Coordinates of C-alpha atoms in Angstrom, one line a residue:
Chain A
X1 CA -67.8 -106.7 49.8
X2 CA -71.0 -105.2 51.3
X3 CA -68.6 -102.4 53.4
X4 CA -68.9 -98.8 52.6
X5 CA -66.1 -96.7 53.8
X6 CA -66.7 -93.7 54.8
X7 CA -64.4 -90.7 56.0
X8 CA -64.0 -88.3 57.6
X9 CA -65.4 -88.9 60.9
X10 CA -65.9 -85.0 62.2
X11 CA -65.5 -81.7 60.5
X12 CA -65.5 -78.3 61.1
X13 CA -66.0 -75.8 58.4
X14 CA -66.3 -72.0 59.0
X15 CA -69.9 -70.8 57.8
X16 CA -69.6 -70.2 53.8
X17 CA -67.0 -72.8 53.8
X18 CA -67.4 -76.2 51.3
X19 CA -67.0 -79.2 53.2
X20 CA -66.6 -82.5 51.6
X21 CA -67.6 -85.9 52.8
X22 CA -66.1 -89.2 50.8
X23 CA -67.1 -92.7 50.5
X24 CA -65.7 -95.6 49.0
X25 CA -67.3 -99.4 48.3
X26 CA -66.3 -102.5 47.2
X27 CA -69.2 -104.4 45.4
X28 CA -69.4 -103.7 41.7
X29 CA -72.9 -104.5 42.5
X30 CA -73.9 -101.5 43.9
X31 CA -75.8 -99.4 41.7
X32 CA -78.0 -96.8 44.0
X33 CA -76.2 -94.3 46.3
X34 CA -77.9 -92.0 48.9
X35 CA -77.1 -89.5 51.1
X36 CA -78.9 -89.5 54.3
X37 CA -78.4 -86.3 56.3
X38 CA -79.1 -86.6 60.6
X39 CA -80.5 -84.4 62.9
X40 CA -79.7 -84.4 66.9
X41 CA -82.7 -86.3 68.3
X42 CA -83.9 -87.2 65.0
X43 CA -83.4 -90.5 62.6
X44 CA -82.2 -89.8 59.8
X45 CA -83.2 -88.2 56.1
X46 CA -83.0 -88.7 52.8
X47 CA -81.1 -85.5 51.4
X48 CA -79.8 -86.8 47.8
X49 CA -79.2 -89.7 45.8
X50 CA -77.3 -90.5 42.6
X51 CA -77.0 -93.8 40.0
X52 CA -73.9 -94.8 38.3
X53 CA -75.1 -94.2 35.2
X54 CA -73.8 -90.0 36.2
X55 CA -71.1 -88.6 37.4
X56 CA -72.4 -85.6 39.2
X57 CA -75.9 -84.5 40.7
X58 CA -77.0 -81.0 42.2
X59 CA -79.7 -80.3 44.5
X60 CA -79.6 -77.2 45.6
X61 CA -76.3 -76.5 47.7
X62 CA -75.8 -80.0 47.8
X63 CA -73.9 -82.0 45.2
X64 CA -72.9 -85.9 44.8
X65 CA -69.8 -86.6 42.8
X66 CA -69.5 -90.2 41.7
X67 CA -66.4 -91.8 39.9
X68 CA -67.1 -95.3 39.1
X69 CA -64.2 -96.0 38.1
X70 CA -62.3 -95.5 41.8
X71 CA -65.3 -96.8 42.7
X72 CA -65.8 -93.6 45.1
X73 CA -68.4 -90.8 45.9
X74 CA -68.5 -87.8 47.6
X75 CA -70.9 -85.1 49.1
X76 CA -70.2 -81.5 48.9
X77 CA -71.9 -78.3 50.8
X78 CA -71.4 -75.0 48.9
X79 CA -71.9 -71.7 51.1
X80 CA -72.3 -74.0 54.3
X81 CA -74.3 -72.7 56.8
X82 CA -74.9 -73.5 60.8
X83 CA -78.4 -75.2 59.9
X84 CA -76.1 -77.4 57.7
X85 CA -74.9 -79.2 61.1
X86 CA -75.3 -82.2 61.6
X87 CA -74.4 -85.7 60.8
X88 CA -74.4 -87.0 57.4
X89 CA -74.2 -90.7 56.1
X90 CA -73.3 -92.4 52.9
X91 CA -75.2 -95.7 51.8
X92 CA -75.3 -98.0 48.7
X93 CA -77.4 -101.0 47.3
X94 CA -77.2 -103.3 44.7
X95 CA -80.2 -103.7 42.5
X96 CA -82.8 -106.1 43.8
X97 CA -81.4 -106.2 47.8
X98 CA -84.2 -104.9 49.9
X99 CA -82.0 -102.5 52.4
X100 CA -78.9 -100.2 52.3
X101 CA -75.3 -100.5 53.0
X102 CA -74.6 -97.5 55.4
X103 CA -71.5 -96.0 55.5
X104 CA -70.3 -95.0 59.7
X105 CA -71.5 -91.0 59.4
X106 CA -69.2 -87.5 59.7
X107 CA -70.4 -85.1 62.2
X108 CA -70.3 -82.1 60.6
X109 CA -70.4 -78.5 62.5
X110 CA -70.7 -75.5 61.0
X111 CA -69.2 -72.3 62.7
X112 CA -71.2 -69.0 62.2
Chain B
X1 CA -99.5 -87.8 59.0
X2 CA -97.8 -88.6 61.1
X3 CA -94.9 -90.9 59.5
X4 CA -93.0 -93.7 61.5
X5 CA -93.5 -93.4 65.1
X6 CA -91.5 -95.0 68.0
X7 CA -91.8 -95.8 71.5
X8 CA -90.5 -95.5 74.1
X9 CA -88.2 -92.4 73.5
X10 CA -85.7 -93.7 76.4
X11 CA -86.0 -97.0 78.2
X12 CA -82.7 -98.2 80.7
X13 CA -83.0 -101.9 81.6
X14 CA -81.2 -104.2 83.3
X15 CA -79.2 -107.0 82.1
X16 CA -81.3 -110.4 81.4
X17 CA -84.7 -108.2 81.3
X18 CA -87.0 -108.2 78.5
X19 CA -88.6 -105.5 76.1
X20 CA -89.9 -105.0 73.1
X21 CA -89.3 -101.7 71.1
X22 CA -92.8 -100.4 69.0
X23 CA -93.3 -99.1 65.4
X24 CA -95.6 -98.2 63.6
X25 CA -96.4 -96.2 60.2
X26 CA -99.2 -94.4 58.6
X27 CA -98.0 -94.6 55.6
X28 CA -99.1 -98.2 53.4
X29 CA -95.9 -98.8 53.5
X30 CA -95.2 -102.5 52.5
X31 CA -91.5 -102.5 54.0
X32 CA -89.9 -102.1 57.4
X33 CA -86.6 -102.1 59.0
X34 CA -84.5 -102.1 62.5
X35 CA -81.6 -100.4 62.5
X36 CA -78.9 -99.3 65.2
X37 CA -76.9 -96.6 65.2
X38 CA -73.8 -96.9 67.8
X39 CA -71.3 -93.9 67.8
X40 CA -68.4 -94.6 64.8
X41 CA -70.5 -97.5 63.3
X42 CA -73.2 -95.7 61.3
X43 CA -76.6 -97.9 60.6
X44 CA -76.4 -102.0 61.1
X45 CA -79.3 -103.5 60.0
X46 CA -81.4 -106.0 62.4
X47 CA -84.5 -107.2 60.6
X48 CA -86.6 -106.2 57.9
X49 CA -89.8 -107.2 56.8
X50 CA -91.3 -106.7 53.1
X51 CA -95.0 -107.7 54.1
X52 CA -97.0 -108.6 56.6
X53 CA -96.2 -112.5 57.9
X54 CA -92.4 -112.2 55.9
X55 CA -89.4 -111.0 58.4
X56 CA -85.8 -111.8 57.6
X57 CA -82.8 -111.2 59.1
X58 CA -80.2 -108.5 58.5
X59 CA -76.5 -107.8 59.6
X60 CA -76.9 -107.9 63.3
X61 CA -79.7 -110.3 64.0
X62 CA -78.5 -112.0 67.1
X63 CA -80.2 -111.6 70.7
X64 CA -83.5 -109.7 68.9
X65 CA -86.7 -111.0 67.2
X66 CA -89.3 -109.7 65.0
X67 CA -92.9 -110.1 63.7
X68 CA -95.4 -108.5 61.6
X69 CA -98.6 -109.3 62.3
X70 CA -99.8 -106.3 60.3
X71 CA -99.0 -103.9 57.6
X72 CA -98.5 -100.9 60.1
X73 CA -96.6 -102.6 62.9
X74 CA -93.1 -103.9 63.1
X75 CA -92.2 -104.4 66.9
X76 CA -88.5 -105.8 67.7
X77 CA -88.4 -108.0 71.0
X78 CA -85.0 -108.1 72.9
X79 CA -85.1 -111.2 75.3
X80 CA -82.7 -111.3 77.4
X81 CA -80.9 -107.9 77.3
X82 CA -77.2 -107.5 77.6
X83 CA -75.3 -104.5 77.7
X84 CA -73.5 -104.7 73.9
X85 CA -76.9 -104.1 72.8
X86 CA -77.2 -100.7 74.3
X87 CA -77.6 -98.1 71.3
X88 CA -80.1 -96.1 69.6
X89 CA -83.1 -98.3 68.0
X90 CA -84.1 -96.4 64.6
X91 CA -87.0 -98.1 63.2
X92 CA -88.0 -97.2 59.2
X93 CA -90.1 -97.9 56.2
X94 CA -90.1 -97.7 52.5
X95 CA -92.9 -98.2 50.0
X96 CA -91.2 -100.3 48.1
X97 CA -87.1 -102.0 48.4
X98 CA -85.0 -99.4 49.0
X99 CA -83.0 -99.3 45.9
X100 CA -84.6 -96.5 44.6
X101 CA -84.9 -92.7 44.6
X102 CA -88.7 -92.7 44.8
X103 CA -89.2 -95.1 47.5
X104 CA -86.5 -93.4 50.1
X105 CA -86.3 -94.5 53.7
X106 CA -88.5 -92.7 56.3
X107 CA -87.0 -92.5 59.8
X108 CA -88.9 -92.8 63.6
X109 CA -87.1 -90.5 65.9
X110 CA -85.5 -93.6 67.5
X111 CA -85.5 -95.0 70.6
X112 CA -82.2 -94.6 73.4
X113 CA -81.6 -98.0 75.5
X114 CA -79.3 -98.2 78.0
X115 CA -78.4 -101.8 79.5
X116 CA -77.0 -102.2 82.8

């Protein structure tokens, strides 16, 4: 119930390319959904985050698409670029619980 | 500022020793997690803490300890170390729950242990 699934594990997208990272959950419950985006030798960021209450958000090249209905979300890139490499993880949370549901990351590359 | 720091950077122990992993943040922040990240298996949560004196447990609990003496310091304890928990330690804090777009996580830069 408190799973996120996420997939895919690894991509490679050629630089300009629009890679697209998906996530699905389980809990009905779950009504906050960030992405975190991961640095080599760093802990991780908050990059965007969406509510169900939408069923797309842009922030910058970055955009969430939620479908609550499949009870799935996704992450896309537009015009990727090498500093776009890195490893990038879903999470969840219902209201009221104190920490988030993290999905198991895609390593992302970019190739220039 | 300088955010949520960690230390050590690297620490290799052997099985059955003892450490204890440091964080602390600059930031007033009220709450404070553990996390480890293990290749394939994103973020499991340890312990968290949502004040000083008040630690609960999270996903992964077992062979660890907390405490939280004060509102800037959330050290984890390992024991009695055993090799399933080498991994990277990422330690982080929010100003308030983190159900919420204003009050993201904010990462240390983690901390590699190696158990042998």
């Amino acid at each position: 119930q408190q799973q996120v699934k996420q997939s895919p594990q690894s991509l490679i997208v050629q630089k300009g390319g629009i890679p697209i990272i998906n996530c699905a959950y389980e809990n009905t419950a779950f009504d906050y959904f960030p992405w975190y985006q991961q640095f080599p030798g760093k802990g991780p960021a908050l990059l965007i985050a969406i509510r169900p209450d939408v069923s797309e958000k842009k922030e910058g090249r970055f955009t969430i698409s939620f479908n609550k209905s499949a009870k799935q979300f996704s992450l896309h890139i537009m015009d990727s670029q090498p500093g776009d490499s890195a490893t990038y993880f879903c999470a969840a949370s219902p209201t009221g619980r104190r920490a988030l549901t993290f999905g198991s990351g895609t390593r992302l590359q970019v190739q220039p | 500022n300088a955010g949520v720091t960690q230390t050590p950077k690297f620490r290799i122990l052997k099985i059955g020793q003892s450490m204890t992993l440091q964080c602390t943040q600059d930031m007033n922040h009220n709450y404070m997690y553990w996390y480890r990240q293990d290749p394939g298996m994103g973020l499991k949560l340890i312990y968290y803490s949502v004040g000083a004196g008040i630690t609960d447990k999270g996903e992964v609990p077992n062979g660890y300890n907390v405490s939280r003496s004060t509102t800037e310091d959330f050290p984890l304890r390992l024991e009695l170390a055993a090799p399933s928990q080498t991994s990277v330690y990422f330690c982080a804090s929010s100003y308030t729950g983190t159900s919420s777009y204003n009050s993201p996580l904010h990462f240390g830069n983690g901390t590699r242990l190696t158990v042998t």
